[in-house]
Coordinates of C-alpha atoms in Angstrom, one line a residue:
Chain A
M1 CA 172.0 67.5 138.6
S2 CA 169.8 65.3 137.2
F3 CA 170.4 61.7 138.5
T4 CA 168.9 58.1 140.0
I5 CA 170.5 55.3 141.6
I6 CA 168.6 52.0 143.2
A7 CA 170.0 49.0 145.2
T8 CA 169.0 46.1 146.9
W9 CA 168.8 45.6 150.6
R10 CA 168.6 48.0 153.4
M11 CA 172.9 47.3 153.9
A12 CA 173.3 49.4 150.9
F13 CA 171.6 52.7 152.4
E14 CA 175.4 54.2 153.6
G15 CA 176.6 53.2 150.4
V16 CA 173.8 54.7 148.5
S17 CA 174.4 58.2 150.6
E18 CA 178.2 58.1 149.4
A19 CA 177.4 57.9 146.0
T20 CA 174.1 60.8 146.0
K21 CA 177.5 63.0 147.2
I22 CA 178.9 62.2 144.5
L23 CA 176.4 62.6 142.1
R24 CA 174.8 65.7 143.4
D25 CA 179.0 66.9 142.7
N26 CA 178.4 65.9 139.2
G27 CA 180.1 63.2 139.9
S28 CA 180.1 59.9 137.2
A29 CA 177.8 56.8 137.6
S30 CA 180.8 54.7 137.4
E31 CA 182.9 56.1 140.0
A32 CA 179.4 56.8 142.3
I33 CA 178.8 53.1 142.0
E34 CA 182.0 51.6 142.6
T35 CA 182.2 53.9 145.6
A36 CA 178.8 52.7 147.2
I37 CA 179.5 49.3 146.6
K38 CA 182.8 49.2 148.2
C39 CA 181.3 50.9 151.1
V40 CA 179.5 47.4 151.5
E41 CA 182.2 45.1 150.7
D42 CA 184.2 47.0 153.6
N43 CA 181.7 46.7 156.3
P44 CA 181.8 43.8 158.2
L45 CA 179.1 44.0 159.6
Y46 CA 177.2 43.1 155.9
T47 CA 177.5 39.6 156.0
S48 CA 176.5 38.8 153.0
V49 CA 178.9 40.6 150.9
G50 CA 182.5 41.3 151.0
Y51 CA 184.6 41.7 154.4
G52 CA 182.8 39.5 157.0
G53 CA 180.9 38.0 154.2
L54 CA 179.4 34.2 154.9
P55 CA 181.6 31.6 154.0
N56 CA 181.1 28.1 152.1
N57 CA 180.8 24.7 153.4
V58 CA 184.4 24.2 154.2
G59 CA 184.5 27.9 156.1
T60 CA 185.8 29.7 153.2
V61 CA 184.5 33.2 151.8
E62 CA 184.2 32.9 148.0
L63 CA 183.0 36.5 146.3
D64 CA 181.2 37.0 143.0
A65 CA 180.9 40.7 141.5
A66 CA 180.5 42.4 138.6
Y67 CA 180.4 46.2 136.8
M68 CA 178.9 46.8 133.5
N69 CA 179.1 50.1 131.2
G70 CA 175.5 50.7 129.7
D71 CA 177.0 53.2 127.0
T72 CA 179.7 50.5 125.9
L73 CA 177.9 47.2 126.9
G74 CA 181.7 46.3 128.2
L75 CA 181.4 44.2 131.3
G76 CA 183.9 42.6 133.9
A77 CA 182.8 39.7 136.4
V78 CA 184.7 38.1 138.9
A79 CA 183.5 34.8 140.7
S80 CA 184.6 32.2 143.6
I81 CA 187.5 34.5 144.0
K82 CA 189.0 34.8 147.9
D83 CA 190.8 37.0 149.7
Y84 CA 190.9 40.6 147.7
A85 CA 189.0 43.0 149.7
N86 CA 186.6 44.8 146.5
P87 CA 185.8 42.3 144.1
V88 CA 183.7 45.3 142.2
S89 CA 186.9 47.3 141.6
I90 CA 188.4 44.2 139.8
A91 CA 185.1 43.4 138.2
K92 CA 185.2 47.2 137.0
K93 CA 189.1 46.7 135.8
L94 CA 188.4 43.5 133.5
S95 CA 185.4 45.6 132.2
E96 CA 187.6 47.8 130.3
D97 CA 189.2 44.7 128.5
R98 CA 188.2 43.0 125.2
F99 CA 189.0 39.8 126.0
N100 CA 189.2 37.4 129.0
I101 CA 186.9 39.9 131.0
F102 CA 185.1 36.9 133.5
L103 CA 187.5 35.4 135.6
V104 CA 186.9 32.9 138.1
G105 CA 188.4 31.3 140.7
S106 CA 192.5 31.2 141.8
G107 CA 193.1 32.8 137.8
A108 CA 190.7 35.6 139.1
E109 CA 193.2 36.2 142.0
A110 CA 196.3 35.7 140.0
Y111 CA 194.6 39.0 138.0
A112 CA 193.7 40.8 140.5
H113 CA 197.6 40.4 141.9
T114 CA 199.2 41.6 139.0
Q115 CA 196.8 44.7 139.0
G116 CA 197.9 46.1 142.3
F117 CA 194.7 44.7 144.4
E118 CA 194.7 44.7 147.9
R119 CA 194.4 41.2 149.7
K120 CA 192.8 40.5 153.0
N121 CA 191.5 37.8 154.6
M122 CA 187.5 38.7 154.1
L123 CA 186.9 36.0 157.1
T124 CA 185.8 37.8 160.5
Q125 CA 185.4 36.3 163.7
L126 CA 181.7 37.1 163.6
S127 CA 181.3 35.3 159.9
N128 CA 183.3 32.3 160.9
K129 CA 181.0 32.0 164.3
A130 CA 177.8 32.0 162.5
W131 CA 179.6 29.1 160.1
K132 CA 180.2 27.0 163.1
E133 CA 176.9 27.5 164.7
R134 CA 174.9 27.2 161.3
M135 CA 177.3 23.6 160.4
K136 CA 176.3 22.5 164.4
E137 CA 172.4 23.5 163.7
I138 CA 172.6 21.7 160.5
H139 CA 173.9 18.3 161.8
E140 CA 172.0 19.1 165.2
K141 CA 168.5 20.0 163.3
N142 CA 168.6 17.7 159.9
L143 CA 168.1 21.3 157.9
S144 CA 168.7 22.2 154.4
P145 CA 172.1 24.3 154.6
Y146 CA 171.4 26.6 152.2
D147 CA 169.8 29.7 153.5
G148 CA 170.7 33.6 152.5
H149 CA 172.0 35.1 149.5
D150 CA 171.6 38.9 149.6
T151 CA 173.3 40.3 146.4
V152 CA 174.0 43.6 146.8
G153 CA 173.2 45.2 143.1
M154 CA 172.9 48.6 142.3
V155 CA 171.8 50.8 139.3
V156 CA 172.7 54.5 138.5
I157 CA 171.9 57.0 135.8
D158 CA 173.8 60.6 136.3
H159 CA 173.5 63.8 134.7
N160 CA 175.0 62.5 131.5
K161 CA 172.5 59.8 131.1
S162 CA 175.3 57.4 131.4
M163 CA 174.2 54.1 133.1
V164 CA 175.8 51.4 135.1
A165 CA 175.2 48.4 136.9
A166 CA 177.4 46.4 139.6
T167 CA 176.7 43.8 142.1
S168 CA 179.0 41.6 144.9
T169 CA 178.2 39.0 147.1
S170 CA 179.4 36.1 149.0
G171 CA 176.9 34.1 147.6
L172 CA 174.6 31.3 149.3
F173 CA 175.4 30.9 152.5
M174 CA 177.2 27.1 152.6
K175 CA 177.3 26.9 149.1
K176 CA 179.4 24.2 147.9
P177 CA 183.2 25.5 147.0
G178 CA 183.0 27.0 143.4
R179 CA 179.8 27.7 143.5
I180 CA 178.7 30.6 141.5
G181 CA 174.9 32.3 141.6
D182 CA 173.3 34.7 139.2
S183 CA 175.4 38.1 140.8
A184 CA 177.7 37.4 138.3
L185 CA 176.3 36.5 135.3
P186 CA 175.1 39.1 132.8
G187 CA 171.8 39.1 131.8
S188 CA 171.0 37.6 135.3
G189 CA 171.8 39.4 138.0
Y190 CA 172.4 42.6 136.1
F191 CA 172.4 44.2 132.8
V192 CA 172.3 47.9 131.7
D193 CA 172.4 49.6 128.2
S194 CA 172.5 53.6 128.7
E195 CA 169.6 53.5 125.9
I196 CA 167.4 51.9 127.7
G197 CA 168.0 51.4 131.0
G198 CA 169.1 48.9 133.8
A199 CA 168.5 46.5 136.2
T200 CA 169.8 44.2 138.9
A201 CA 168.6 40.9 141.1
T202 CA 168.9 39.4 144.2
G203 CA 167.4 36.5 145.7
L204 CA 168.0 32.5 144.8
G205 CA 171.0 32.7 141.7
E206 CA 170.0 29.1 140.6
D207 CA 166.3 30.1 139.5
I208 CA 167.1 34.1 138.6
M209 CA 169.5 32.4 136.0
K210 CA 167.0 30.3 134.6
G211 CA 165.3 33.3 133.6
C212 CA 167.7 35.8 132.6
L213 CA 165.6 38.3 134.7
S214 CA 167.9 41.3 134.8
Y215 CA 168.1 41.1 130.6
E216 CA 164.3 40.5 130.6
V217 CA 163.3 43.8 132.7
V218 CA 165.6 45.6 130.3
R219 CA 164.3 44.5 127.4
L220 CA 160.5 44.9 128.7
M221 CA 161.2 48.8 129.0
E222 CA 162.5 48.5 125.4
E223 CA 158.9 47.6 124.9
G224 CA 157.9 50.5 126.6
Y225 CA 157.0 48.8 129.6
T226 CA 157.4 51.6 132.6
P227 CA 160.2 50.2 135.1
Q228 CA 157.6 49.4 137.9
N229 CA 155.6 47.1 135.3
A230 CA 158.6 45.9 134.1
A231 CA 160.0 44.4 137.0
D232 CA 156.4 43.4 138.0
K233 CA 155.7 41.6 134.8
A234 CA 159.4 40.0 134.7
V235 CA 159.0 38.7 138.1
N236 CA 155.8 37.4 138.0
D237 CA 155.6 35.9 134.6
F238 CA 158.8 33.9 135.7
S239 CA 157.9 32.9 139.3
E240 CA 154.5 31.3 137.9
K241 CA 156.4 29.7 135.0
L242 CA 158.9 28.3 137.2
K243 CA 156.1 26.8 139.4
R244 CA 154.4 25.4 137.0
K245 CA 157.5 23.8 135.1
N246 CA 159.7 22.9 138.1
G247 CA 157.1 22.7 141.3
V248 CA 159.0 25.7 143.1
V249 CA 160.4 28.7 143.0
G250 CA 163.0 30.6 145.0
A251 CA 163.0 34.1 146.3
I252 CA 163.6 36.9 143.5
S253 CA 163.6 40.6 143.7
L254 CA 164.6 43.2 141.3
V255 CA 165.1 46.8 141.1
C256 CA 165.1 48.8 137.9
I257 CA 165.8 52.4 136.6
N258 CA 165.0 53.3 132.9
N259 CA 166.8 55.8 130.8
Q260 CA 164.7 58.5 132.3
G261 CA 165.8 58.2 135.9
E262 CA 162.4 56.3 136.8
W263 CA 162.8 53.3 138.6
G264 CA 160.9 50.2 139.5
V265 CA 160.4 47.2 142.0
G266 CA 159.4 43.3 141.8
T267 CA 159.6 40.8 144.2
N268 CA 158.2 37.3 145.3
V269 CA 159.1 38.1 148.7
E270 CA 159.1 40.9 151.5
F271 CA 162.5 42.8 150.3
P272 CA 163.8 46.4 151.0
F273 CA 165.6 48.7 148.9
V274 CA 167.1 51.9 149.1
V275 CA 166.7 54.9 146.2
A276 CA 168.1 58.5 146.0
S277 CA 167.9 60.7 143.3
D278 CA 168.6 64.5 142.6
Q279 CA 164.7 65.0 144.2
H280 CA 165.4 63.2 147.1
E281 CA 167.8 61.9 149.8
P282 CA 168.1 58.2 149.9
K283 CA 165.3 56.5 151.4
I284 CA 165.0 53.0 152.4
Y285 CA 161.7 51.2 151.0
I286 CA 160.0 47.7 151.8
S287 CA 158.1 45.8 149.5
N288 CA 155.9 43.2 149.0
N289 CA 153.9 41.3 146.5
E290 CA 150.9 41.2 147.5
D291 CA 148.7 38.9 144.9
G292 CA 151.3 37.8 142.6
K293 CA 150.7 40.7 140.1
K294 CA 152.0 43.7 141.9
T295 CA 154.4 45.2 143.5
T296 CA 153.6 47.4 146.6
Y297 CA 156.0 49.3 148.8
T298 CA 156.6 51.8 151.6
I299 CA 158.9 53.8 153.1
A300 CA 160.8 52.2 156.0
N301 CA 161.9 53.4 159.5
L302 CA 165.4 53.7 159.6
Chain B
M1 CA 159.5 9.6 115.4
S2 CA 159.7 13.1 114.6
F3 CA 163.4 14.5 116.4
T4 CA 165.5 17.7 115.1
I5 CA 169.2 18.4 116.3
I6 CA 171.3 20.9 115.2
A7 CA 175.0 21.8 116.2
T8 CA 177.8 24.3 116.0
W9 CA 180.6 23.6 113.8
R10 CA 181.8 20.4 111.3
M11 CA 183.4 18.8 114.2
A12 CA 179.6 17.5 115.7
F13 CA 179.3 15.6 112.8
E14 CA 179.9 12.2 114.3
G15 CA 178.5 13.3 117.5
V16 CA 174.8 14.1 115.6
S17 CA 174.9 10.7 113.8
E18 CA 175.2 8.8 117.1
A19 CA 172.3 11.3 118.2
T20 CA 170.5 10.5 115.2
K21 CA 170.2 6.5 116.1
I22 CA 169.0 7.4 119.3
L23 CA 166.5 9.8 118.4
R24 CA 165.2 7.3 115.8
D25 CA 164.8 4.3 118.2
N26 CA 162.7 6.5 120.7
G27 CA 165.4 7.9 122.6
S28 CA 165.0 11.1 124.9
A29 CA 166.8 14.3 123.8
S30 CA 168.5 14.0 126.9
E31 CA 170.5 11.0 126.4
A32 CA 171.0 12.0 122.5
I33 CA 172.7 15.5 123.4
E34 CA 174.9 14.0 126.1
T35 CA 176.4 11.1 123.8
A36 CA 176.5 13.7 120.9
I37 CA 178.5 16.3 123.0
K38 CA 180.4 13.4 124.7
C39 CA 181.8 12.2 120.9
V40 CA 183.1 15.6 120.4
E41 CA 184.7 15.7 123.9
D42 CA 186.4 12.1 123.3
N43 CA 187.6 13.2 120.0
P44 CA 191.7 14.4 120.4
L45 CA 191.4 16.1 116.7
Y46 CA 188.7 18.6 117.8
T47 CA 191.0 21.2 119.3
S48 CA 188.4 23.7 121.3
V49 CA 186.5 21.1 123.0
G50 CA 187.4 18.1 125.9
Y51 CA 190.2 16.0 125.0
G52 CA 192.8 17.6 123.1
G53 CA 191.1 21.4 123.9
L54 CA 193.7 24.2 123.1
P55 CA 195.6 25.2 126.6
N56 CA 195.2 28.8 128.1
N57 CA 198.4 30.7 128.0
V58 CA 199.9 28.8 130.9
G59 CA 199.6 25.8 129.1
T60 CA 196.7 24.0 130.7
V61 CA 193.9 23.0 129.6
E62 CA 190.7 24.8 131.7
L63 CA 187.1 23.5 130.2
D64 CA 183.4 25.0 130.2
A65 CA 180.5 23.3 129.6
A66 CA 176.7 23.8 130.4
Y67 CA 173.8 21.7 130.2
M68 CA 170.0 22.7 130.1
N69 CA 166.1 21.0 130.6
G70 CA 163.6 22.6 128.8
D71 CA 161.3 21.1 130.5
T72 CA 161.9 21.8 133.9
L73 CA 164.2 25.1 133.1
G74 CA 166.5 22.8 135.5
L75 CA 170.1 24.2 133.8
G76 CA 173.8 23.3 135.6
A77 CA 177.5 24.2 134.2
V78 CA 181.0 24.0 134.8
A79 CA 183.6 26.4 133.9
S80 CA 187.6 26.6 134.2
I81 CA 187.3 22.8 135.3
K82 CA 190.5 21.1 134.4
D83 CA 191.0 17.3 133.9
Y84 CA 187.8 15.9 133.6
A85 CA 187.2 13.7 130.4
N86 CA 183.2 14.9 129.6
P87 CA 182.5 18.0 131.5
V88 CA 179.3 18.0 129.8
S89 CA 178.3 14.9 132.0
I90 CA 178.9 17.0 135.0
A91 CA 176.9 19.8 134.1
K92 CA 174.1 17.5 133.4
K93 CA 174.3 15.9 136.7
L94 CA 174.1 19.2 138.5
S95 CA 170.9 20.1 136.3
E96 CA 169.2 17.9 138.6
D97 CA 170.2 19.8 142.0
R98 CA 168.4 22.9 143.1
F99 CA 170.7 24.7 144.4
N100 CA 174.7 24.9 143.9
I101 CA 174.4 24.3 140.1
F102 CA 177.2 26.6 138.6
L103 CA 180.6 25.2 139.9
V104 CA 183.8 26.5 138.9
G105 CA 187.7 25.7 139.0
S106 CA 188.9 23.5 141.6
G107 CA 185.4 23.3 143.6
A108 CA 183.6 21.8 139.9
E109 CA 186.6 19.3 140.5
A110 CA 186.2 18.4 143.7
Y111 CA 182.2 17.7 143.1
A112 CA 183.3 15.8 139.9
H113 CA 185.3 13.6 142.0
T114 CA 182.8 13.0 144.8
Q115 CA 180.2 12.2 141.9
G116 CA 182.7 9.5 140.6
F117 CA 183.8 11.1 137.0
E118 CA 186.9 10.1 135.7
R119 CA 189.8 12.2 135.4
K120 CA 192.0 12.4 132.8
N121 CA 194.9 14.8 131.4
M122 CA 193.3 16.4 128.8
L123 CA 196.4 17.5 127.1
T124 CA 197.4 15.8 124.1
Q125 CA 200.7 16.1 122.2
L126 CA 198.7 17.9 119.7
S127 CA 197.4 20.8 121.3
N128 CA 200.7 21.0 123.6
K129 CA 202.6 22.0 120.3
A130 CA 200.1 24.0 118.9
W131 CA 200.3 25.8 122.3
K132 CA 204.0 26.3 122.0
E133 CA 204.0 27.4 118.5
R134 CA 201.4 29.9 119.2
M135 CA 203.7 31.3 121.9
K136 CA 206.7 31.6 119.9
E137 CA 204.5 33.5 116.8
I138 CA 203.2 35.7 119.6
H139 CA 206.6 36.6 120.0
E140 CA 208.3 36.6 117.2
K141 CA 205.6 38.6 115.4
N142 CA 203.7 40.2 118.5
L143 CA 200.4 39.2 117.3
S144 CA 197.3 39.4 119.3
P145 CA 197.5 36.0 121.3
Y146 CA 193.6 35.2 121.2
D147 CA 192.6 33.6 118.4
G148 CA 189.9 30.4 117.9
H149 CA 186.9 30.0 120.3
D150 CA 185.0 27.2 118.7
T151 CA 182.0 25.9 121.5
V152 CA 180.3 22.9 120.7
G153 CA 176.6 23.6 121.2
M154 CA 173.3 21.8 120.5
V155 CA 169.5 22.3 120.5
V156 CA 167.5 18.8 120.6
I157 CA 164.0 17.9 120.6
D158 CA 162.6 14.2 120.9
H159 CA 159.6 12.7 119.9
N160 CA 157.9 13.8 123.5
K161 CA 158.7 17.6 122.2
S162 CA 160.9 17.5 125.0
M163 CA 163.8 20.1 124.2
V164 CA 167.3 20.2 125.6
A165 CA 170.1 22.5 124.8
A166 CA 174.0 21.5 126.2
T167 CA 177.7 23.1 125.3
S168 CA 181.2 22.3 125.8
T169 CA 184.4 25.0 124.9
S170 CA 188.2 24.7 126.1
G171 CA 187.3 28.1 125.3
L172 CA 189.7 30.7 123.9
F173 CA 193.0 29.8 122.7
M174 CA 195.7 31.7 125.3
K175 CA 193.2 32.5 127.7
K176 CA 194.3 33.7 131.0
P177 CA 193.2 31.4 133.4
G178 CA 189.9 31.1 135.2
R179 CA 188.5 32.9 131.9
I180 CA 185.3 31.9 131.0
G181 CA 182.9 32.5 128.2
D182 CA 179.6 32.6 127.1
S183 CA 179.5 28.7 126.4
A184 CA 178.8 27.8 130.2
L185 CA 176.4 31.1 130.9
P186 CA 173.1 30.5 130.7
G187 CA 171.0 33.0 128.4
S188 CA 174.3 33.8 126.8
G189 CA 176.2 30.6 125.2
Y190 CA 172.6 28.6 125.5
F191 CA 168.7 28.6 126.7
V192 CA 166.1 26.0 126.0
D193 CA 162.3 26.1 127.0
S194 CA 160.3 23.3 125.6
E195 CA 157.2 25.4 125.1
I196 CA 158.9 27.8 122.8
G197 CA 162.4 26.1 121.6
G198 CA 166.4 26.5 122.0
A199 CA 169.3 27.9 121.1
T200 CA 172.9 28.0 121.7
A201 CA 175.7 30.3 120.7
T202 CA 179.8 30.1 119.1
G203 CA 181.8 32.8 118.6
L204 CA 183.6 35.7 120.4
G205 CA 181.8 34.8 124.2
E206 CA 182.9 38.0 125.6
D207 CA 180.7 39.5 122.8
I208 CA 177.9 37.1 123.0
M209 CA 177.4 37.8 126.9
K210 CA 176.7 41.6 126.1
G211 CA 173.7 40.8 124.4
C212 CA 171.9 37.7 125.8
L213 CA 172.0 35.8 122.6
S214 CA 171.0 32.4 123.3
Y215 CA 168.1 34.1 125.7
E216 CA 166.9 36.6 122.8
V217 CA 166.8 34.2 120.3
V218 CA 164.5 31.5 122.2
R219 CA 162.3 35.1 123.3
L220 CA 161.9 36.4 119.7
M221 CA 160.4 32.7 118.7
E222 CA 158.1 33.0 121.6
E223 CA 156.9 36.5 119.7
G224 CA 156.4 34.7 116.7
Y225 CA 159.6 34.6 115.0
T226 CA 160.3 31.7 112.8
P227 CA 163.7 30.1 114.2
Q228 CA 165.6 31.7 110.9
N229 CA 163.9 35.1 111.3
A230 CA 164.9 35.2 115.4
A231 CA 168.5 33.6 114.7
D232 CA 168.9 36.6 111.5
K233 CA 167.5 39.5 114.1
A234 CA 169.6 38.6 117.2
V235 CA 172.5 38.3 115.5
N236 CA 172.3 41.1 113.5
D237 CA 170.4 43.9 115.7
F238 CA 173.5 42.8 118.4
S239 CA 176.3 42.9 115.9
E240 CA 174.8 46.9 114.7
K241 CA 174.3 47.7 118.3
L242 CA 177.7 46.7 119.5
K243 CA 179.5 47.7 116.7
R244 CA 177.6 51.3 116.9
K245 CA 178.7 51.5 120.8
N246 CA 181.7 50.0 121.0
G247 CA 183.5 50.7 117.8
V248 CA 184.0 46.7 117.0
V249 CA 182.5 43.2 117.1
G250 CA 183.5 39.5 117.3
A251 CA 182.6 36.9 115.6
I252 CA 178.9 35.4 116.6
S253 CA 177.0 32.3 115.6
L254 CA 173.6 31.2 116.9
V255 CA 171.7 27.8 116.1
C256 CA 168.2 27.3 117.4
I257 CA 165.2 24.9 116.9
N258 CA 161.4 26.0 117.8
N259 CA 158.8 24.0 119.4
Q260 CA 157.9 22.0 116.0
G261 CA 161.3 21.0 115.4
E262 CA 161.8 23.8 112.7
W263 CA 165.2 25.3 113.1
G264 CA 167.4 28.7 111.9
V265 CA 171.0 29.7 112.0
G266 CA 172.0 33.2 112.3
T267 CA 176.0 34.5 112.1
N268 CA 178.1 37.4 111.2
V269 CA 181.2 35.4 109.6
E270 CA 181.3 32.5 107.5
F271 CA 180.3 29.4 109.7
P272 CA 179.5 26.0 109.4
F273 CA 176.8 23.5 111.4
V274 CA 175.3 20.3 111.5
V275 CA 171.4 19.4 111.1
A276 CA 169.7 15.9 111.2
S277 CA 166.1 15.1 111.6
D278 CA 163.8 12.1 111.1
Q279 CA 163.0 13.3 107.5
H280 CA 167.4 13.5 106.8
E281 CA 170.5 12.1 107.8
P282 CA 172.7 14.3 109.4
K283 CA 174.0 17.5 106.8
I284 CA 176.6 19.6 107.2
Y285 CA 175.9 23.0 105.9
I286 CA 177.8 26.0 105.7
S287 CA 176.4 29.7 106.6
N288 CA 177.5 33.4 106.2
N289 CA 175.5 36.6 106.3
E290 CA 175.8 38.4 102.7
D291 CA 174.3 42.0 103.6
G292 CA 174.2 42.0 107.6
K293 CA 170.5 41.5 106.9
K294 CA 169.9 37.6 106.0
T295 CA 172.3 34.4 106.5
T296 CA 172.5 31.9 103.7
Y297 CA 173.6 28.6 103.7
T298 CA 174.3 25.4 101.4
I299 CA 175.0 22.0 101.9
A300 CA 178.7 21.6 102.4
N301 CA 180.8 18.4 100.9
L302 CA 182.0 16.3 103.6

């Protein structure tokens, strides 16, 4: 049974391992990706996604998530949602609808409640402590408050050649209440079309959304670029353009898979990611951009 | 002084006329577009934008708006915001920041308050009456509740070749609380790069965001398509694809301008729009898609 799954950051490893079991047993991309992302959301030690996510500047955890079905282009997203355990599952449920597929804030919470999703206080002692320490640091050292923005994003192709993409994040640490980044935005944080391929991004959402980078990578693969060349070209061309036009560019990393299960990675910072396929068990890689042109990667130690 | 401004829907006419005066006097694209969109937002007779916008399914007016600067790619957006008179001005203010540029719900309202924006109850007697009548109709006739989704979107190029794009809408009539459409989403409802051109969309946001259509139009112009051919290709290819993959496609209309001030329109329904330039005063056009391939348009009577 042929399949490939790619995911952002080292924290995706256990989730990708779970997904791999499902895909080996002929499970669907849809089931695999939801299981994998929930595994990251549920882990309190991963402080940029789901339970134990880092709070905003008033100490509240606000979550963004999305799900896209590459067979139909159906998508669902929630943003700035509080107190629900698995935002990705709410996004997936929304992706089945024709209207009202992207819900934010209290409206998203009201929808989740009517659909029977579990309420949960997503703030842990650990993330509360990190918030208090950061508040103190910011005041004492006059630091920029914004730091940390690691979205878990995944793309999967299953044995039926069905593709899906999904994301989940607590967003920028110390963000303003109501801030949403690229992770919930179609074309920016994720995009997938089973006829072509899929991509997902992580980094400074405010900059990723200025380039619609996940859409751009998929489009380049449609034009005939390999996943690796598509990811490199999208990240490097856009980083260069934004630096030229705006003076500065934030961290941007992208992973992608084409409709043959071949994968690629593009980044302008050091960036770990996870890949598994029918050919091999999940592996963690660390990627780097050496010269502003080409991303290189090596297998990381566990 | 050469300039061009294009805008969605007949309701943009007065705003475009105001903007034209500014642009004739060497005003900036930025000032012109904000003035024009505010003019639509402030008019209680236009029931899909700003004051007097149509409410959601619990009778509350929730507004989405965005602003993008084509020189820097700086953008700002608000979504699901209540009780502020001019969402476009809040979005424009956000576009000057590097972090927290897209705010939703109560967080967006808190930001607007701290920035001194005017609070205003955006529900008029007229839109409240329309909501009550629609609720009655839906119950009596078992209708689909969703109808009406006219975003005002504009793209402007000024005498300095600076380009901007902006949108404002109350979204889908009878939407669920917290629902956001394409209008606030970069790449979907709007996109502009002064080196290439800009585009803005209106129609069923849930479908427009599945194709990142404003980004796609700008990209096609970069590839060398005329604005007219870019708009036609983006709307028609995507309408055909979504029908094939998903069985159905909603209303989609797009207007665009390239970096020479040439414009184009693409639509899959009857769609009025407004254009002005240094060569002529504002004119209302009505466009149609005759055969799924080519958009045609004629000047409308006032």
